mmCIF file of C-alpha atoms in Angstrom:
data_model
loop_
_atom_site.group_PDB
_atom_site.id
_atom_site.type_symbol
_atom_site.label_atom_id
_atom_site.label_comp_id
_atom_site.label_asym_id
_atom_site.label_seq_id
_atom_site.Cartn_x
_atom_site.Cartn_y
_atom_site.Cartn_z
ATOM 1 C CA MET A 1354 7.230 -3.039 21.765
ATOM 2 C CA ALA A 1355 4.246 -5.662 21.064
ATOM 3 C CA ASP A 1356 4.767 -7.741 18.336
ATOM 4 C CA ALA A 1357 2.727 -6.862 14.787
ATOM 5 C CA PRO A 1358 -0.213 -7.378 14.295
ATOM 6 C CA TYR A 1359 -0.532 -8.774 11.227
ATOM 7 C CA LEU A 1360 2.278 -11.280 12.365
ATOM 8 C CA LYS A 1361 -0.358 -13.524 13.899
ATOM 9 C CA CYS A 1362 -0.778 -14.339 10.032
ATOM 10 C CA PHE A 1363 2.648 -16.433 9.601
ATOM 11 C CA VAL A 1364 0.662 -19.168 11.920
ATOM 12 C CA PRO A 1365 3.090 -22.636 12.182
ATOM 13 C CA LYS A 1366 3.747 -24.783 9.509
ATOM 14 C CA THR A 1367 5.020 -28.314 9.312
ATOM 15 C CA GLU A 1368 8.218 -29.026 7.005
ATOM 16 C CA GLU A 1369 6.031 -30.369 4.616
ATOM 17 C CA GLN A 1370 4.265 -26.898 4.194
ATOM 18 C CA GLU A 1371 6.957 -25.010 4.189
ATOM 19 C CA LYS A 1372 9.390 -26.706 1.347
ATOM 20 C CA GLU A 1373 5.772 -26.373 -0.792
ATOM 21 C CA GLU A 1374 5.812 -22.913 -0.116
ATOM 22 C CA GLU A 1375 9.496 -22.229 -1.414
ATOM 23 C CA SER A 1376 9.203 -24.563 -4.016
ATOM 24 C CA ILE A 1377 5.590 -22.240 -5.394
ATOM 25 C CA TYR A 1378 8.614 -19.163 -4.603
ATOM 26 C CA LYS A 1379 11.685 -20.689 -6.464
ATOM 27 C CA ARG A 1380 8.556 -20.843 -9.673
ATOM 28 C CA TYR A 1381 8.426 -17.362 -9.363
ATOM 29 C CA GLU A 1382 12.465 -16.770 -9.315
ATOM 30 C CA GLU A 1383 12.464 -18.520 -12.631
ATOM 31 C CA ILE A 1384 9.531 -16.904 -13.887
ATOM 32 C CA MET A 1385 11.392 -13.275 -12.978
ATOM 33 C CA SER A 1386 14.394 -14.876 -14.817
ATOM 34 C CA THR A 1387 12.971 -14.489 -18.383
ATOM 35 C CA LEU A 1388 11.505 -11.407 -17.814
ATOM 36 C CA PRO A 1389 12.784 -7.957 -19.452
ATOM 37 C CA ARG A 1390 15.103 -5.825 -16.872
ATOM 38 C CA GLU A 1391 16.520 -2.904 -16.630
ATOM 39 C CA LYS A 1392 18.906 -0.734 -14.061
ATOM 40 C CA GLY A 1393 16.712 -0.163 -10.824
ATOM 41 C CA TRP A 1394 16.869 3.324 -8.255
ATOM 42 C CA TRP A 1395 17.818 1.486 -5.570
ATOM 43 C CA THR A 1396 18.433 -2.169 -6.253
ATOM 44 C CA GLU A 1397 20.706 -3.217 -9.934
ATOM 45 C CA GLN A 1398 17.505 -4.294 -11.744
ATOM 46 C CA ILE A 1399 14.124 -4.164 -12.107
ATOM 47 C CA TYR A 1400 11.907 -6.218 -13.358
ATOM 48 C CA ARG A 1401 8.797 -6.138 -16.183
ATOM 49 C CA TYR A 1402 5.760 -7.772 -15.559
ATOM 50 C CA GLN A 1403 2.327 -7.757 -17.221
ATOM 51 C CA GLY A 1404 3.336 -3.702 -18.127
ATOM 52 C CA PHE A 1405 4.548 -2.626 -15.206
ATOM 53 C CA TRP A 1406 7.894 -2.921 -13.261
ATOM 54 C CA TYR A 1407 9.014 -4.207 -9.776
ATOM 55 C CA ALA A 1408 12.456 -4.855 -7.692
ATOM 56 C CA SER A 1409 13.351 -8.621 -6.977
ATOM 57 C CA VAL A 1410 12.294 -8.145 -3.349
ATOM 58 C CA HIS A 1411 8.890 -7.285 -4.596
ATOM 59 C CA LEU A 1412 7.406 -9.408 -7.481
ATOM 60 C CA PRO A 1413 7.610 -12.452 -5.863
ATOM 61 C CA GLY A 1414 5.174 -11.267 -3.200
ATOM 62 C CA VAL A 1415 2.937 -9.550 -6.431
ATOM 63 C CA MET A 1416 3.186 -13.434 -8.043
ATOM 64 C CA ALA A 1417 1.938 -15.566 -4.639
ATOM 65 C CA VAL A 1418 -0.441 -12.379 -4.201
ATOM 66 C CA GLN A 1419 -2.325 -13.271 -7.470
ATOM 67 C CA ASN A 1420 -2.652 -16.953 -7.407
ATOM 68 C CA HIS A 1421 -3.401 -17.223 -3.326
ATOM 69 C CA PHE A 1422 -4.841 -13.342 -2.284
ATOM 70 C CA GLN A 1423 -8.664 -14.414 -1.425
ATOM 71 C CA ALA A 1424 -10.960 -11.103 -1.232
ATOM 72 C CA HIS A 1425 -13.565 -11.023 1.287
ATOM 73 C CA PHE A 1426 -16.197 -8.445 0.925
ATOM 74 C CA SER A 1427 -15.738 -6.829 3.723
ATOM 75 C CA ASP A 1428 -11.821 -5.862 3.005
ATOM 76 C CA ILE A 1429 -10.478 -2.457 2.340
ATOM 77 C CA LEU A 1430 -7.194 -2.404 0.341
ATOM 78 C CA LEU A 1431 -6.082 1.071 0.405
ATOM 79 C CA ALA A 1432 -3.629 1.210 -2.895
ATOM 80 C CA THR A 1433 -1.177 3.594 -3.898
ATOM 81 C CA GLY A 1434 1.660 4.785 -5.543
ATOM 82 C CA PRO A 1435 5.248 4.871 -3.766
ATOM 83 C CA LYS A 1436 5.587 7.941 -1.769
ATOM 84 C CA CYS A 1437 1.703 9.184 -2.859
ATOM 85 C CA GLY A 1438 0.922 9.457 0.374
ATOM 86 C CA THR A 1439 0.855 5.735 2.061
ATOM 87 C CA THR A 1440 1.393 6.071 5.623
ATOM 88 C CA TRP A 1441 -0.935 9.464 6.246
ATOM 89 C CA PHE A 1442 -4.102 7.108 4.651
ATOM 90 C CA SER A 1443 -3.386 3.967 6.391
ATOM 91 C CA ALA A 1444 -3.594 5.670 9.736
ATOM 92 C CA LEU A 1445 -6.576 7.858 8.491
ATOM 93 C CA VAL A 1446 -8.703 5.168 7.512
ATOM 94 C CA PHE A 1447 -7.064 2.661 10.761
ATOM 95 C CA ALA A 1448 -8.070 5.599 13.138
ATOM 96 C CA VAL A 1449 -12.136 5.710 11.357
ATOM 97 C CA VAL A 1450 -12.756 2.168 10.911
ATOM 98 C CA ASN A 1451 -12.002 1.075 13.976
ATOM 99 C CA ARG A 1452 -13.274 5.055 15.931
ATOM 100 C CA ASN A 1453 -15.873 2.574 18.153
ATOM 101 C CA LEU A 1454 -13.264 0.353 19.515
ATOM 102 C CA TYR A 1455 -9.831 3.105 20.113
ATOM 103 C CA THR A 1456 -11.208 7.164 20.828
ATOM 104 C CA SER A 1457 -8.479 9.222 18.933
ATOM 105 C CA SER A 1458 -7.212 11.434 22.368
ATOM 106 C CA ALA A 1459 -7.259 7.924 24.145
ATOM 107 C CA ASN A 1460 -3.418 6.883 25.131
ATOM 108 C CA GLN A 1461 -3.579 3.075 24.040
ATOM 109 C CA HIS A 1462 -5.168 4.304 20.468
ATOM 110 C CA PRO A 1463 -2.607 1.695 18.894
ATOM 111 C CA LEU A 1464 -1.551 4.321 16.334
ATOM 112 C CA HIS A 1465 0.885 5.502 19.538
ATOM 113 C CA THR A 1466 2.279 1.877 19.198
ATOM 114 C CA PHE A 1467 2.512 0.798 15.825
ATOM 115 C CA ASN A 1468 3.133 2.792 12.542
ATOM 116 C CA PRO A 1469 0.593 2.586 10.468
ATOM 117 C CA LEU A 1470 2.000 0.632 8.058
ATOM 118 C CA VAL A 1471 2.242 -2.129 10.990
ATOM 119 C CA LEU A 1472 -1.928 -1.888 11.443
ATOM 120 C CA VAL A 1473 -2.874 -1.599 7.774
ATOM 121 C CA PRO A 1474 0.206 -3.600 6.123
ATOM 122 C CA SER A 1475 1.321 -3.993 2.605
ATOM 123 C CA PHE A 1476 0.746 -7.569 1.157
ATOM 124 C CA GLU A 1477 3.814 -7.283 -1.391
ATOM 125 C CA GLN A 1478 5.537 -5.102 1.522
ATOM 126 C CA ARG A 1479 4.642 -7.682 4.620
ATOM 127 C CA LEU A 1480 2.589 -9.769 3.665
ATOM 128 C CA TYR A 1481 4.197 -11.828 1.042
ATOM 129 C CA ARG A 1482 7.213 -12.256 1.411
ATOM 130 C CA ASN A 1483 10.107 -14.389 2.435
ATOM 131 C CA ASN A 1484 8.702 -17.576 1.050
ATOM 132 C CA LYS A 1485 5.427 -16.964 3.163
ATOM 133 C CA ILE A 1486 2.214 -17.353 2.754
ATOM 134 C CA PRO A 1487 -0.092 -16.012 6.060
ATOM 135 C CA ASP A 1488 -3.593 -16.847 6.476
ATOM 136 C CA LEU A 1489 -4.607 -14.109 6.497
ATOM 137 C CA ASP A 1490 -8.289 -15.679 7.012
ATOM 138 C CA ILE A 1491 -7.003 -14.849 11.252
ATOM 139 C CA LEU A 1492 -7.084 -10.907 10.790
ATOM 140 C CA PRO A 1493 -10.704 -9.809 11.969
ATOM 141 C CA SER A 1494 -13.083 -8.094 9.556
ATOM 142 C CA PRO A 1495 -13.622 -5.738 7.704
ATOM 143 C CA ARG A 1496 -9.567 -7.003 7.221
ATOM 144 C CA LEU A 1497 -7.808 -3.483 6.387
ATOM 145 C CA LEU A 1498 -4.618 -4.152 3.510
ATOM 146 C CA ALA A 1499 -2.801 -2.144 1.926
ATOM 147 C CA THR A 1500 -0.478 -2.739 -1.870
ATOM 148 C CA HIS A 1501 1.396 -0.559 -4.568
ATOM 149 C CA MET A 1502 -0.006 -3.268 -7.089
ATOM 150 C CA PRO A 1503 -1.578 -1.141 -10.086
ATOM 151 C CA TYR A 1504 -5.016 -2.292 -10.441
ATOM 152 C CA SER A 1505 -5.054 -4.499 -13.429
ATOM 153 C CA SER A 1506 -2.445 -6.448 -11.518
ATOM 154 C CA LEU A 1507 -5.323 -6.908 -7.708
ATOM 155 C CA PRO A 1508 -6.127 -10.730 -8.021
ATOM 156 C CA GLN A 1509 -9.772 -11.669 -9.671
ATOM 157 C CA SER A 1510 -11.235 -11.921 -6.123
ATOM 158 C CA VAL A 1511 -11.213 -8.316 -5.256
ATOM 159 C CA PHE A 1512 -13.416 -8.028 -8.321
ATOM 160 C CA HIS A 1513 -15.029 -11.031 -7.980
ATOM 161 C CA SER A 1514 -16.098 -10.416 -3.788
ATOM 162 C CA GLY A 1515 -16.925 -6.264 -4.355
ATOM 163 C CA CYS A 1516 -14.505 -5.199 -1.654
ATOM 164 C CA ARG A 1517 -13.916 -1.307 -1.690
ATOM 165 C CA VAL A 1518 -10.532 -0.623 -2.884
ATOM 166 C CA ILE A 1519 -9.062 2.698 -2.054
ATOM 167 C CA TYR A 1520 -7.200 4.914 -4.287
ATOM 168 C CA ILE A 1521 -4.826 8.045 -3.713
ATOM 169 C CA CYS A 1522 -2.878 9.904 -6.195
ATOM 170 C CA ARG A 1523 -0.908 12.733 -5.982
ATOM 171 C CA ASN A 1524 0.363 15.364 -7.404
ATOM 172 C CA THR A 1525 3.521 13.862 -9.992
ATOM 173 C CA GLN A 1526 6.037 16.399 -9.393
ATOM 174 C CA ASP A 1527 5.745 16.074 -5.390
ATOM 175 C CA ALA A 1528 5.498 12.273 -5.965
ATOM 176 C CA PHE A 1529 8.998 12.448 -8.391
ATOM 177 C CA ILE A 1530 11.025 14.638 -5.681
ATOM 178 C CA SER A 1531 9.885 12.244 -2.613
ATOM 179 C CA LEU A 1532 10.879 9.440 -4.155
ATOM 180 C CA TRP A 1533 13.852 10.300 -4.968
ATOM 181 C CA HIS A 1534 14.664 12.401 -1.943
ATOM 182 C CA PHE A 1535 13.214 8.619 -0.334
ATOM 183 C CA LEU A 1536 15.771 6.112 -2.189
ATOM 184 C CA ASN A 1537 18.503 7.797 -2.240
ATOM 185 C CA LYS A 1538 17.973 7.235 1.257
ATOM 186 C CA VAL A 1539 17.703 4.002 0.763
ATOM 187 C CA ARG A 1540 20.910 4.149 -1.152
ATOM 188 C CA ALA A 1541 23.079 5.985 1.889
ATOM 189 C CA PHE A 1542 21.886 2.692 3.200
ATOM 190 C CA GLY A 1543 23.309 0.022 1.272
ATOM 191 C CA SER A 1544 26.672 3.033 1.011
ATOM 192 C CA LYS A 1545 25.781 3.728 -2.632
ATOM 193 C CA GLU A 1546 26.500 7.233 -4.115
ATOM 194 C CA PRO A 1547 22.605 9.553 -4.410
ATOM 195 C CA LEU A 1548 21.690 9.177 -7.805
ATOM 196 C CA PRO A 1549 21.267 12.271 -10.009
ATOM 197 C CA LEU A 1550 18.195 14.496 -9.889
ATOM 198 C CA GLU A 1551 18.735 14.622 -13.979
ATOM 199 C CA GLU A 1552 18.981 11.138 -14.172
ATOM 200 C CA ALA A 1553 15.941 9.947 -11.462
ATOM 201 C CA PHE A 1554 13.761 12.251 -14.014
ATOM 202 C CA GLU A 1555 15.094 10.336 -16.876
ATOM 203 C CA MET A 1556 13.605 7.214 -15.145
ATOM 204 C CA PHE A 1557 11.218 8.184 -14.036
ATOM 205 C CA CYS A 1558 9.316 9.975 -17.185
ATOM 206 C CA LYS A 1559 10.166 6.509 -18.889
ATOM 207 C CA GLY A 1560 7.957 4.672 -15.993
ATOM 208 C CA ALA A 1561 11.302 2.880 -15.002
ATOM 209 C CA TYR A 1562 11.665 2.613 -11.339
ATOM 210 C CA THR A 1563 9.048 -0.122 -8.556
ATOM 211 C CA PHE A 1564 5.451 -0.133 -9.355
ATOM 212 C CA GLY A 1565 6.331 2.891 -12.382
ATOM 213 C CA PRO A 1566 4.813 4.127 -15.427
ATOM 214 C CA PHE A 1567 2.827 6.626 -12.191
ATOM 215 C CA TRP A 1568 0.498 7.274 -15.268
ATOM 216 C CA ASP A 1569 -0.294 4.413 -15.998
ATOM 217 C CA HIS A 1570 -0.956 3.260 -12.749
ATOM 218 C CA ALA A 1571 -3.060 5.766 -11.526
ATOM 219 C CA LEU A 1572 -5.209 5.589 -14.774
ATOM 220 C CA GLU A 1573 -6.075 2.465 -13.841
ATOM 221 C CA TYR A 1574 -7.764 2.837 -10.930
ATOM 222 C CA TRP A 1575 -9.349 5.681 -12.166
ATOM 223 C CA ARG A 1576 -10.830 4.435 -15.080
ATOM 224 C CA ALA A 1577 -12.476 1.793 -12.265
ATOM 225 C CA SER A 1578 -13.280 4.872 -9.853
ATOM 226 C CA LEU A 1579 -15.562 4.924 -12.816
ATOM 227 C CA ASP A 1580 -17.060 1.933 -14.137
ATOM 228 C CA ARG A 1581 -17.224 0.867 -10.340
ATOM 229 C CA PRO A 1582 -18.139 3.715 -8.295
ATOM 230 C CA GLN A 1583 -19.365 1.374 -5.024
ATOM 231 C CA SER A 1584 -15.847 -0.306 -5.167
ATOM 232 C CA VAL A 1585 -13.521 1.750 -6.213
ATOM 233 C CA LEU A 1586 -13.122 5.363 -4.550
ATOM 234 C CA PHE A 1587 -10.304 7.576 -6.697
ATOM 235 C CA LEU A 1588 -8.949 10.271 -4.134
ATOM 236 C CA MET A 1589 -6.628 13.682 -4.803
ATOM 237 C CA TYR A 1590 -4.028 14.012 -1.996
ATOM 238 C CA GLU A 1591 -3.948 17.526 -1.956
ATOM 239 C CA ASP A 1592 -7.521 16.922 -1.733
ATOM 240 C CA MET A 1593 -7.320 15.561 1.298
ATOM 241 C CA LYS A 1594 -4.901 18.203 2.441
ATOM 242 C CA ALA A 1595 -7.649 20.718 1.507
ATOM 243 C CA GLU A 1596 -10.064 20.029 3.182
ATOM 244 C CA PRO A 1597 -9.917 16.764 5.607
ATOM 245 C CA ALA A 1598 -12.906 17.194 6.925
ATOM 246 C CA VAL A 1599 -14.623 16.564 3.718
ATOM 247 C CA HIS A 1600 -13.053 14.544 2.245
ATOM 248 C CA LEU A 1601 -12.175 12.071 5.282
ATOM 249 C CA GLN A 1602 -16.290 11.826 6.078
ATOM 250 C CA ARG A 1603 -16.503 11.076 1.508
ATOM 251 C CA LEU A 1604 -13.984 8.348 2.859
ATOM 252 C CA ALA A 1605 -15.467 6.750 5.709
ATOM 253 C CA LYS A 1606 -19.069 6.387 3.618
ATOM 254 C CA PHE A 1607 -17.366 4.801 1.021
ATOM 255 C CA MET A 1608 -16.117 2.459 3.653
ATOM 256 C CA GLY A 1609 -18.873 1.978 5.355
ATOM 257 C CA CYS A 1610 -18.706 3.521 8.144
ATOM 258 C CA PRO A 1611 -19.916 7.069 7.785
ATOM 259 C CA PHE A 1612 -19.887 9.391 11.080
ATOM 260 C CA SER A 1613 -23.168 10.408 12.141
ATOM 261 C CA SER A 1614 -24.498 13.406 13.032
ATOM 262 C CA GLU A 1615 -23.858 13.247 16.937
ATOM 263 C CA GLU A 1616 -20.291 12.214 16.502
ATOM 264 C CA GLU A 1617 -19.474 15.226 13.976
ATOM 265 C CA LYS A 1618 -20.766 17.337 16.907
ATOM 266 C CA GLU A 1619 -18.847 16.238 19.079
ATOM 267 C CA GLY A 1620 -16.315 16.668 17.544
ATOM 268 C CA VAL A 1621 -14.822 12.741 16.845
ATOM 269 C CA MET A 1622 -13.521 13.832 12.872
ATOM 270 C CA GLU A 1623 -11.350 16.585 13.799
ATOM 271 C CA GLY A 1624 -10.269 14.426 16.665
ATOM 272 C CA ILE A 1625 -9.213 11.638 14.431
ATOM 273 C CA ILE A 1626 -7.399 14.253 11.943
ATOM 274 C CA ARG A 1627 -5.168 15.110 14.245
ATOM 275 C CA LEU A 1628 -3.994 11.812 15.727
ATOM 276 C CA CYS A 1629 -2.979 11.340 11.461
ATOM 277 C CA SER A 1630 -1.869 14.463 11.384
ATOM 278 C CA PHE A 1631 2.007 15.071 10.035
ATOM 279 C CA GLU A 1632 2.870 16.215 13.632
ATOM 280 C CA SER A 1633 1.659 13.584 15.659
ATOM 281 C CA LEU A 1634 2.639 10.583 13.246
ATOM 282 C CA SER A 1635 5.674 12.321 13.182
ATOM 283 C CA SER A 1636 6.389 12.758 16.865
ATOM 284 C CA TRP A 1637 5.680 9.461 17.443
ATOM 285 C CA TYR A 1638 8.693 7.991 15.568
ATOM 286 C CA LYS A 1639 11.430 10.189 15.914
#
């Protein structure tokens, strides 16, 4: 399999540059040591930073994004809470933006080769990790990026640039249950006992889980979508499931690449919906 596209961002650095980046992340770890802590779902501790909770593996990346990411007007940022449709919407966003390069029926479509989370990489989980500061200017425009970061913690360049932010909100109960099942799989991988549902529910209600609290996270983006509708789009996961064609058109229009009447007649939207369906995505990554 070919290398993940985003890996091109990690250009070779001089020894001095590598030491400087290590020093930057060391300062982030020092800041972490001063923050309030709670027991985590799958890590020993989570840290409260700017009103939200983070695992130690993610928080240095969040700080690095805030200090080093420079947004462009053409950027498209997909923001979600954990287990709120990140993979599905990453596939949809990629397929819509790149439909003139790759038809949905083409065997060589990147979604047949790469996980959508590789094609729309996360700031804190893939790009700004392991003491690395990537050169994102290498990526073609529009840059498609993802994050679980809350709106208030996004770097200031996002607000100043006017780049587009898409937020996906999901039914709270479904998001919680999906997160509980997912993190228990992670715990099992680390030879840990499953977290009891009752204990997980109590922690979720307190907001004490990675990128929580849930409603604070969602409300920030919802309010931003009311204040800056030209820059922030708030979508419900369930609405996309119920009426995919309607909301795919809405998504495409917001991203600046609406479907033409000819594309609608030719079934381009339906092809993208099939390409990004749960059945298609799950069959490729079994």
